[in-house]
Tab-separated table of C-alpha atoms and ligand atoms in Angstrom:
chain	number	residue	atom	x	y	z
A	21	MET	CA	216.917	-27.602	-1.600
A	22	ALA	CA	216.061	-24.420	-3.734
A	23	ASN	CA	212.830	-25.850	-4.633
A	24	ILE	CA	211.389	-25.591	-1.170
A	25	GLU	CA	213.183	-22.099	-0.725
A	26	TRP	CA	211.467	-21.178	-3.765
A	27	ARG	CA	208.370	-22.529	-2.226
A	28	ILE	CA	208.542	-20.060	1.721
A	29	LEU	CA	209.086	-17.198	-0.996
A	30	ARG	CA	206.291	-18.090	-3.298
A	31	GLN	CA	204.115	-18.593	0.180
A	32	LEU	CA	205.216	-14.852	2.206
A	33	ILE	CA	205.103	-13.579	-1.324
A	34	ASN	CA	200.888	-15.179	-1.331
A	35	LEU	CA	200.465	-14.114	2.492
A	36	GLU	CA	201.977	-10.510	1.593
A	37	ILE	CA	199.391	-10.153	-1.166
A	38	PHE	CA	196.902	-11.324	0.626
A	39	VAL	CA	197.554	-9.372	3.040
A	40	VAL	CA	197.718	-6.063	0.727
A	41	MET	CA	194.088	-7.082	-0.664
A	42	LYS	CA	192.506	-7.772	2.545
A	43	PHE	CA	193.651	-4.017	3.374
A	44	ILE	CA	193.328	-2.145	0.387
A	45	GLN	CA	189.225	-4.042	0.448
A	46	ARG	CA	188.720	-2.783	3.998
A	47	LEU	CA	190.086	0.615	3.193
A	48	PHE	CA	187.303	0.603	-0.592
A	49	ILE	CA	184.459	-0.605	2.560
A	50	ALA	CA	185.309	2.283	5.049
A	51	VAL	CA	185.501	4.789	1.709
A	52	GLY	CA	181.618	3.385	0.443
A	53	LEU	CA	180.559	3.234	4.247
A	54	MET	CA	181.753	7.278	3.985
A	55	GLY	CA	180.317	7.841	1.085
A	56	ILE	CA	176.608	6.046	2.049
A	57	CYS	CA	176.637	8.169	5.093
A	58	SER	CA	177.352	11.610	3.803
A	59	ASN	CA	175.673	11.609	1.173
A	60	VAL	CA	172.562	11.003	2.970
A	61	ALA	CA	172.902	13.392	5.487
A	62	ASN	CA	172.933	17.028	5.798
A	63	ALA	CA	175.475	19.517	7.505
A	64	ASP	CA	173.693	18.981	10.633
A	65	GLY	CA	174.041	15.343	10.229
A	66	ASN	CA	170.624	14.573	9.884
A	67	PRO	CA	169.380	12.119	6.782
A	68	ARG	CA	168.124	14.443	3.640
A	69	TYR	CA	164.260	13.741	3.842
A	70	ASP	CA	161.484	14.554	1.803
A	71	GLY	CA	159.054	12.171	3.067
A	72	ASN	CA	159.636	10.343	-0.387
A	73	ASP	CA	159.964	6.939	-0.545
A	74	SER	CA	163.788	7.005	-1.541
A	75	ALA	CA	164.049	9.097	0.895
A	76	TYR	CA	162.547	6.801	3.291
A	77	VAL	CA	166.112	4.001	2.002
A	78	ALA	CA	168.567	6.651	2.134
A	79	MET	CA	167.198	6.839	5.797
A	80	TYR	CA	167.813	2.651	6.233
A	81	ASP	CA	171.035	3.907	4.607
A	82	PHE	CA	172.179	6.224	7.278
A	83	ILE	CA	170.459	4.815	10.406
A	84	THR	CA	172.929	1.877	9.920
A	85	CYS	CA	175.940	2.590	8.365
A	86	GLU	CA	177.890	2.158	11.410
A	87	TYR	CA	177.611	0.161	14.727
A	88	TRP	CA	175.079	-1.817	13.103
A	89	ASP	CA	174.362	-5.066	15.308
A	90	ASN	CA	171.678	-7.849	15.696
A	91	ASP	CA	172.900	-9.338	18.185
A	92	ASP	CA	175.135	-6.652	20.943
A	93	LEU	CA	172.700	-4.415	23.112
A	94	THR	CA	175.776	-1.709	22.703
A	95	PRO	CA	177.832	-1.618	19.585
A	96	TYR	CA	179.032	1.668	19.752
A	97	GLY	CA	181.171	0.141	23.118
A	98	ASP	CA	183.335	2.264	24.586
A	99	ASP	CA	184.219	4.545	20.948
A	100	PHE	CA	181.828	7.087	21.888
A	101	ILE	CA	181.045	9.112	25.413
A	102	PRO	CA	178.785	12.163	24.099
A	103	ASP	CA	179.353	15.416	25.278
A	104	THR	CA	177.235	17.622	24.536
A	105	VAL	CA	174.677	16.707	21.681
A	106	HIS	CA	171.800	18.355	19.596
A	107	ILE	CA	169.682	16.144	18.816
A	108	LYS	CA	166.118	17.208	16.993
A	109	LEU	CA	163.013	15.143	17.916
A	110	THR	CA	160.732	16.212	15.385
A	111	ASP	CA	159.636	18.134	12.522
A	112	GLU	CA	156.781	18.209	9.897
A	113	PHE	CA	157.038	14.775	8.027
A	114	ARG	CA	158.334	12.810	11.254
A	115	CYS	CA	155.632	12.868	14.934
A	116	PHE	CA	156.250	11.222	18.076
A	117	VAL	CA	153.596	8.635	19.273
A	118	MET	CA	153.165	7.478	22.937
A	119	PRO	CA	154.719	3.570	23.054
A	120	VAL	CA	151.627	3.418	24.963
A	121	GLU	CA	149.031	4.965	26.329
A	122	THR	CA	149.223	5.251	30.724
A	123	LYS	CA	151.089	5.841	33.749
A	124	ILE	CA	154.770	5.429	34.944
A	125	ASN	CA	155.124	2.663	37.619
A	126	SER	CA	158.881	3.592	38.286
A	127	HIS	CA	160.647	6.429	37.054
A	128	TYR	CA	164.421	6.136	35.960
A	129	GLY	CA	167.488	6.416	38.739
A	130	TRP	CA	168.958	4.682	41.089
A	131	ARG	CA	166.398	1.792	42.196
A	132	TRP	CA	167.201	-1.288	44.711
A	133	ASN	CA	171.211	0.130	45.175
A	134	ARG	CA	171.552	-0.253	41.274
A	135	PRO	CA	171.023	1.447	38.282
A	136	HIS	CA	167.392	1.673	36.226
A	137	LYS	CA	167.980	2.520	33.843
A	138	GLY	CA	164.690	3.709	31.415
A	139	LEU	CA	161.319	3.840	33.014
A	140	ASP	CA	158.177	1.644	33.893
A	141	LEU	CA	154.897	2.044	32.694
A	142	HIS	CA	151.591	0.500	33.078
A	143	LEU	CA	150.419	-1.971	30.474
A	144	GLU	CA	148.841	-5.499	30.873
A	145	THR	CA	149.967	-8.571	28.369
A	146	GLY	CA	148.863	-8.625	25.294
A	147	ASP	CA	148.342	-4.791	24.748
A	148	PRO	CA	149.780	-3.636	21.906
A	149	VAL	CA	152.870	-1.496	21.930
A	150	LYS	CA	154.461	1.123	18.973
A	151	ALA	CA	156.935	2.863	17.921
A	152	ALA	CA	158.326	6.485	19.549
A	153	PHE	CA	159.541	7.233	16.394
A	154	ASP	CA	160.496	6.310	13.050
A	155	GLY	CA	163.893	3.587	12.430
A	156	VAL	CA	164.547	0.815	12.220
A	157	VAL	CA	165.039	-2.403	14.078
A	158	ARG	CA	168.279	-3.650	15.317
A	159	TYR	CA	168.160	-5.711	17.817
A	160	ALA	CA	164.594	-7.644	18.294
A	161	GLN	CA	164.760	-10.984	20.218
A	162	TYR	CA	164.824	-12.552	23.326
A	163	ASN	CA	167.775	-11.519	25.547
A	164	ASN	CA	169.124	-13.235	28.916
A	165	GLY	CA	170.226	-10.411	30.736
A	166	GLY	CA	166.778	-9.055	32.440
A	167	TYR	CA	164.841	-7.352	29.490
A	168	GLY	CA	162.789	-11.325	28.050
A	169	ASN	CA	161.405	-9.763	24.791
A	170	LEU	CA	163.651	-6.508	23.914
A	171	VAL	CA	162.813	-4.715	20.296
A	172	ILE	CA	165.125	-2.104	20.285
A	173	ILE	CA	165.023	0.422	17.451
A	174	ARG	CA	167.492	3.237	16.085
A	175	HIS	CA	166.197	6.667	15.348
A	176	TYR	CA	167.615	8.399	12.074
A	177	ASN	CA	168.239	11.112	14.930
A	178	GLY	CA	170.561	8.311	16.295
A	179	LEU	CA	168.671	8.117	19.270
A	180	GLU	CA	167.356	4.909	20.338
A	181	THR	CA	164.643	3.011	21.776
A	182	TYR	CA	164.724	-0.260	24.263
A	183	TYR	CA	161.150	-1.552	24.047
A	184	ALA	CA	161.387	-4.990	27.480
A	185	HIS	CA	159.558	-7.335	28.819
A	186	LEU	CA	157.535	-8.655	25.523
A	187	SER	CA	154.837	-11.171	25.993
A	188	LYS	CA	155.075	-11.312	21.835
A	189	ILE	CA	157.898	-9.408	18.999
A	190	ASP	CA	155.936	-8.097	15.687
A	191	VAL	CA	158.801	-6.655	13.670
A	192	LEU	CA	161.484	-8.524	12.002
A	193	PRO	CA	165.407	-6.676	12.556
A	194	ASN	CA	166.530	-4.907	10.205
A	195	ALA	CA	162.972	-3.804	9.377
A	196	ILE	CA	161.792	-0.323	8.800
A	197	ILE	CA	159.440	1.056	11.167
A	198	LYS	CA	157.094	4.301	11.045
A	199	ALA	CA	156.255	6.184	14.714
A	200	GLY	CA	152.927	4.335	15.521
A	201	GLU	CA	153.779	1.859	14.255
A	202	VAL	CA	152.365	-2.093	16.582
A	203	LEU	CA	156.090	-3.393	17.363
A	204	GLY	CA	154.570	-6.450	19.364
A	205	GLU	CA	152.431	-7.034	22.501
A	206	GLY	CA	153.198	-6.027	26.457
A	207	GLY	CA	154.110	-8.741	28.883
A	208	CYS	CA	156.646	-9.831	31.475
A	209	SER	CA	158.901	-11.304	30.218
A	210	GLY	CA	162.765	-11.767	31.356
A	211	SER	CA	164.352	-12.299	34.436
A	212	ARG	CA	164.252	-8.807	36.208
A	213	CYS	CA	159.583	-8.657	35.482
A	214	THR	CA	157.777	-8.941	38.449
A	215	GLY	CA	154.240	-8.000	36.715
A	216	PRO	CA	153.147	-6.801	33.775
A	217	HIS	CA	155.049	-3.590	32.116
A	218	LEU	CA	156.604	-1.413	29.542
A	219	HIS	CA	160.399	-0.855	30.043
A	220	PHE	CA	161.091	1.892	28.258
A	221	GLU	CA	163.925	2.922	27.473
A	222	THR	CA	166.070	5.985	25.420
A	223	ARG	CA	170.155	5.860	24.289
A	224	TYR	CA	171.664	7.777	22.212
A	225	LYS	CA	174.690	6.154	21.395
A	226	ASP	CA	174.345	3.054	24.373
A	227	ARG	CA	174.472	5.974	27.336
A	228	PRO	CA	170.649	6.289	28.440
A	229	PHE	CA	168.833	8.838	29.862
A	230	ASN	CA	166.038	9.898	31.794
A	231	PRO	CA	162.900	9.461	29.097
A	232	GLN	CA	161.300	12.000	31.348
A	233	GLU	CA	164.109	14.658	29.618
A	234	ILE	CA	162.470	14.436	26.179
A	235	ILE	CA	159.097	13.135	26.544
A	236	ALA	CA	155.754	14.721	28.570
A	237	PHE	CA	153.991	11.218	29.927
A	238	GLU	CA	151.311	11.968	31.745
A	239	GLN	CA	150.520	14.729	29.079
A	240	GLY	CA	150.844	12.040	26.225
A	241	CYS	CA	154.042	13.491	24.400
A	242	LEU	CA	157.170	15.229	23.498
A	243	SER	CA	158.551	18.031	26.230
A	244	SER	CA	159.694	19.965	23.148
A	245	GLU	CA	161.279	19.161	18.796
A	246	SER	CA	164.530	19.324	20.061
A	247	ILE	CA	166.508	18.658	23.393
A	248	MET	CA	170.840	19.443	24.116
A	249	LEU	CA	171.683	16.445	26.140
A	250	THR	CA	174.632	16.946	28.268
A	251	LYS	CA	177.558	14.551	30.271
A	252	SER	CA	175.871	15.393	32.659
A	253	ASN	CA	172.315	13.606	31.370
A	254	PHE	CA	174.243	10.218	31.191
A	255	VAL	CA	175.266	10.199	34.379
A	256	ILE	CA	172.744	8.201	37.030
A	257	GLY	CA	173.164	8.948	40.269
A	258	LYS	CA	172.811	8.344	43.965
A	259	SER	CA	172.334	11.595	44.474
A	260	ASN	CA	170.012	12.643	41.483
A	261	SER	CA	168.033	9.511	41.813
A	262	SER	CA	164.199	9.591	41.083
A	263	SER	CA	163.366	6.479	41.465
A	264	THR	CA	160.332	6.906	43.424
A	265	THR	CA	157.043	5.583	42.499
A	266	PHE	CA	153.941	6.904	40.260
A	267	ASN	CA	151.756	6.259	44.024
A	268	SER	CA	154.560	7.113	46.729
A	269	LYS	CA	153.777	10.374	48.629
A	270	SER	CA	156.409	8.998	51.294
A	271	ALA	CA	158.485	11.462	53.571
A	272	LYS	CA	161.956	11.103	52.269
A	273	SER	CA	160.921	11.683	48.341
A	274	LYS	CA	158.801	14.352	50.158
A	275	ALA	CA	162.341	15.632	51.733
A	276	ASN	CA	164.348	15.421	48.321
A	277	LEU	CA	162.062	17.867	46.551
A	278	LYS	CA	164.471	20.417	45.993
A	279	TYR	CA	163.149	24.478	46.532
A	280	SER	CA	165.401	25.663	43.253
A	281	TYR	CA	167.064	24.844	40.074
A	282	LYS	CA	169.033	26.552	38.078
A	283	ILE	CA	168.773	26.225	33.807
A	284	LYS	CA	170.989	24.653	32.130
A	285	ASN	CA	171.381	23.817	28.238
A	286	GLY	CA	168.235	22.681	26.568
A	287	ASP	CA	165.720	23.149	29.085
A	288	THR	CA	162.248	23.871	28.412
A	289	LEU	CA	160.138	25.287	31.223
A	290	LEU	CA	157.718	22.126	30.972
A	291	ALA	CA	161.278	20.182	31.300
A	292	ILE	CA	162.397	21.320	34.566
A	293	ALA	CA	158.319	21.593	35.534
A	294	LEU	CA	158.127	17.532	35.270
A	295	ARG	CA	161.774	16.758	36.760
A	296	ASN	CA	161.110	18.404	40.279
A	297	LYS	CA	156.943	17.899	40.441
A	298	THR	CA	155.525	21.538	39.789
A	299	SER	CA	154.222	23.143	36.581
A	300	VAL	CA	155.119	25.665	34.315
A	301	LYS	CA	152.303	28.045	35.680
A	302	THR	CA	153.761	27.986	38.602
A	303	LEU	CA	157.237	28.675	37.948
A	304	CYS	CA	156.553	31.223	35.573
A	305	LYS	CA	154.034	32.602	38.544
A	306	LEU	CA	156.768	32.764	41.152
A	307	ASN	CA	159.762	33.692	38.851
A	308	LYS	CA	157.344	36.172	37.245
A	309	LEU	CA	158.254	34.506	33.757
A	310	LYS	CA	156.389	33.691	30.536
A	311	PRO	CA	155.100	30.341	29.125
A	312	ASP	CA	156.814	30.984	25.925
A	313	ALA	CA	160.295	32.788	27.792
A	314	THR	CA	164.269	32.209	26.108
A	315	LEU	CA	165.345	31.285	29.363
A	316	LYS	CA	169.234	32.331	30.044
A	317	ILE	CA	171.825	29.038	31.035
A	318	GLY	CA	172.743	29.830	34.531
A	319	ARG	CA	169.706	31.524	36.435
A	320	VAL	CA	168.074	29.746	39.467
A	321	LEU	CA	164.725	29.288	39.157
A	322	ARG	CA	161.793	28.765	42.399
A	323	LEU	CA	160.255	25.668	42.003
A	324	ARG	CA	158.001	26.900	45.301
B	7	ZN	ZN1	162.638	-1.605	34.607
């Protein structure tokens, strides 16, 4: 009898030791990750980077140190609901490259009674698709949810870019990739594709926002070097739909054109002009502004 009790007691002690060891192990992993994240980051949260190879390793550690998953599309889950976030897009060492030099076929917004979380860029099957910014490949596989062959790259500033419906994937998960490197070939894979195009998304911690907030597709360049994203950027409302297609000149889309615009945090004249289908020149003329004028938040601009 005493033998059985002793055996149960020993098992309990072993269990306790196991639980304590597991806790200590997790603590070490957490402290280690914090170490990696804080070792390679500046005070502003961006990785220290001076263009040399070791800095690339630091960048890799920084990008992959948390919520890194090669199979889950949205690893942040509900942990992060971005409030206001300032994102630096380029600097002297990092540049932007258009994924494909082409026109927009379909915009971000509400479309066919459901949100279109990216925009569609015209291409032919087999056209090379390039990474927009430096980063690390987080996801590179066929996705059953409609994306088809999908590559997701996470960038040093926390942004992720999605490249969907590819006919061929040329990169492996966890590979470091530079802006302009070919990641695959365009196509029409996936159940939601009706013709060859690149479905391109920009996301911050899982939350999509309009790629046109940061990229001036018509000009093939960034709208600005940095951007301030607020909660409103992450809402795809039916009312703020921009789901007009490239060639659409319907009365409905004309009726949707606004005549005034209230300046928000992070706005630039170019971004306002592109969003509202006007030009910087027109905005400057109508509002007696210089192209490089500092925009006052809350000021209402005439658009047309
Ligand atoms: Zn699309």
